[in-house]
């Protein structure tokens, strides 16, 4: 077994040689070597070729691929090939096809057409995994197992009878008996009381708003069902390929919240994720930084793998923009700055047919005399130059709480506003701190908060007792806590808490919300006090402050003119801050600079707008990553050895659009 490439930041891609005649494979390996590619993810969509008929396995072609890669010094991240079953399988076992909310089958002909709860799928997937593990466990190219691919990307919610039975079993395990289910789901409402577990269904299409806790539990159940599919393959790999690390690629990018990743993390040997820059966002690079910090949080600070990103355009957005000069290096190194030690791509060679032929690749359809190929060569050189940062860690003084389950609950229907989107405030706060050069760890709701100077709780609608207690304990221990509107409203069953809106966090904050006043899309309210000149959107509320709670800003106009919008209450050595509206970016910058100053949170470096800074540290060494997204040169008063240009500097100058990695003196 090979160890993971360790002489630099690993660089590689999904490699789909089955799409090409064998003569091309040798050229592939030669070009991989030229580019500095040192790993390939092989077999992700190879089930149809590896098992062309039930129980008939054909591995000879894969033997040749692995041998060739090994001869070229390229490590293999070998997929279990179970992401997409072949047509013969789906045709023979139509009960494995997912079913939508209306009972319509989602047919094969695309990919990932399998039901998350299907035992038939498990049986065939684990059989293939076993064959692969038995054959390749000691192949010298093998460095990592890649189970399935992006679990839940297309098949996350299936409503078939198998899933219904699985849901009942899951409820039995979670709640013990039907009374507890009835209580958790609040079925006293709308005559929904169940008298027999067999009556319980997934939240299939109904007349109007479904039971929100049923919907929430179904999401939890589906995440667990897919995790069980992963674990079934993992168990096979542990038996037949012991000692070889195993991962599956998560999707921590914006808009993908299918799975409750914190519950998956204990089952992977290394956290890996995929990320694609979304052109529709106002600030795609801020989202990229958020996703990277979220992935590092899942990895508990350990180095993680970027399994996929793109060399240029993707094919699945409404308009697919090519990357501009310099963007590839900036995007890739943002991931490294924020803790990735592996840079993977989809895919090595651009396909000539199929649904993704317009998706960029490391080796583009237009060949090697291209911007993409030159960028890839430059990235290969950069990855090799960064060897010494591998294994180092990012440290942060600020924690931001992120909870998939809270997001599912918030984005359910029948809330004060359909415009409340989970993640909006989290992204706003993270982006503001990124502008200020402050690094943030994005943590799950049950992660350890000790040691952080500032804890951000952005619109965490569902907040269980343990999370609330941890936030309160951190504040009592001297941390500053900043909570934004509509947090701590419901418990884990999506039930309102006794004692008014947000009673537990409200007690910490020294505020009491009397009534919610969400704002219409486009509606703006002026703010005064420390946020004079800024506006709030999305949300406002009638807020009462307790004695000793300071009002920092109120509404200057609108229905709530004169009432509080931003408050601060001293708690021991720290403080609890509350933001009751979505303040604009300029206002958020002002507020956070005040909060950070109070909390003693320092930026990594003082930087001009558009310049991103992150520091990685190891025993006795630190590296400052400077990513200049702006169109002006950035100059930092820092000395050290710049790794990408391999020279000593007294002052670090980073050209417009450029990147620098400084081993600091
Ligand atoms: C995902 C998948 C890949 C490919 C890319 C395209 O990340 O894992 O197979 O479809 O998207 O962006």
mmCIF file of C-alpha atoms and ligand atoms in Angstrom, residues 14 16 44-45 111 146 149-150 153-154 249-251 253 274-276 308-310 313-316 346-347 356 359-360, ligand 1:
data_model
loop_
_atom_site.group_PDB
_atom_site.id
_atom_site.type_symbol
_atom_site.label_atom_id
_atom_site.label_comp_id
_atom_site.label_asym_id
_atom_site.label_seq_id
_atom_site.Cartn_x
_atom_site.Cartn_y
_atom_site.Cartn_z
ATOM 1 C CA UNK A 14 -11.028 12.011 -10.726
ATOM 2 C CA UNK A 16 -12.187 8.092 -15.742
ATOM 3 C CA UNK A 44 -16.155 6.443 -9.183
ATOM 4 C CA UNK A 45 -18.617 5.616 -11.980
ATOM 5 C CA UNK A 111 -26.825 8.762 -11.952
ATOM 6 C CA UNK A 146 -13.212 6.407 -1.761
ATOM 7 C CA UNK A 149 -19.509 9.576 -4.191
ATOM 8 C CA UNK A 150 -21.219 12.640 -2.759
ATOM 9 C CA UNK A 153 -26.442 14.614 -3.958
ATOM 10 C CA UNK A 154 -29.355 13.466 -6.125
ATOM 11 C CA UNK A 249 -16.405 13.037 -0.296
ATOM 12 C CA UNK A 250 -18.728 15.420 1.559
ATOM 13 C CA UNK A 251 -20.321 18.479 -0.010
ATOM 14 C CA UNK A 253 -20.414 24.051 -0.370
ATOM 15 C CA UNK A 274 -15.966 18.856 -2.912
ATOM 16 C CA UNK A 275 -16.295 22.520 -3.709
ATOM 17 C CA UNK A 276 -17.377 24.435 -6.775
ATOM 18 C CA UNK A 308 -12.924 17.924 -6.113
ATOM 19 C CA UNK A 309 -12.975 21.445 -7.455
ATOM 20 C CA UNK A 310 -12.786 22.727 -11.005
ATOM 21 C CA UNK A 313 -16.172 26.376 -15.707
ATOM 22 C CA UNK A 314 -18.661 23.782 -14.513
ATOM 23 C CA UNK A 315 -21.646 22.713 -16.607
ATOM 24 C CA UNK A 316 -24.519 22.727 -14.120
ATOM 25 C CA UNK A 346 -13.159 16.850 -11.239
ATOM 26 C CA UNK A 347 -11.776 15.582 -13.560
ATOM 27 C CA UNK A 356 -20.498 16.701 -18.306
ATOM 28 C CA UNK A 359 -17.319 20.718 -17.534
ATOM 29 C CA UNK A 360 -13.707 21.845 -17.348
HETATM 30 C C1 LIG B 1 -19.661 16.446 -8.383
HETATM 31 C C2 LIG B 1 -19.433 14.997 -8.709
HETATM 32 C C3 LIG B 1 -18.604 14.796 -9.941
HETATM 33 C C4 LIG B 1 -18.991 15.771 -11.019
HETATM 34 C C5 LIG B 1 -18.882 17.171 -10.483
HETATM 35 C C6 LIG B 1 -19.192 18.235 -11.505
HETATM 36 O O1 LIG B 1 -18.711 16.985 -7.586
HETATM 37 O O2 LIG B 1 -18.855 14.293 -7.655
HETATM 38 O O3 LIG B 1 -18.801 13.471 -10.388
HETATM 39 O O4 LIG B 1 -20.295 15.528 -11.413
HETATM 40 O O5 LIG B 1 -19.804 17.318 -9.443
HETATM 41 O O6 LIG B 1 -19.072 19.532 -10.980
#
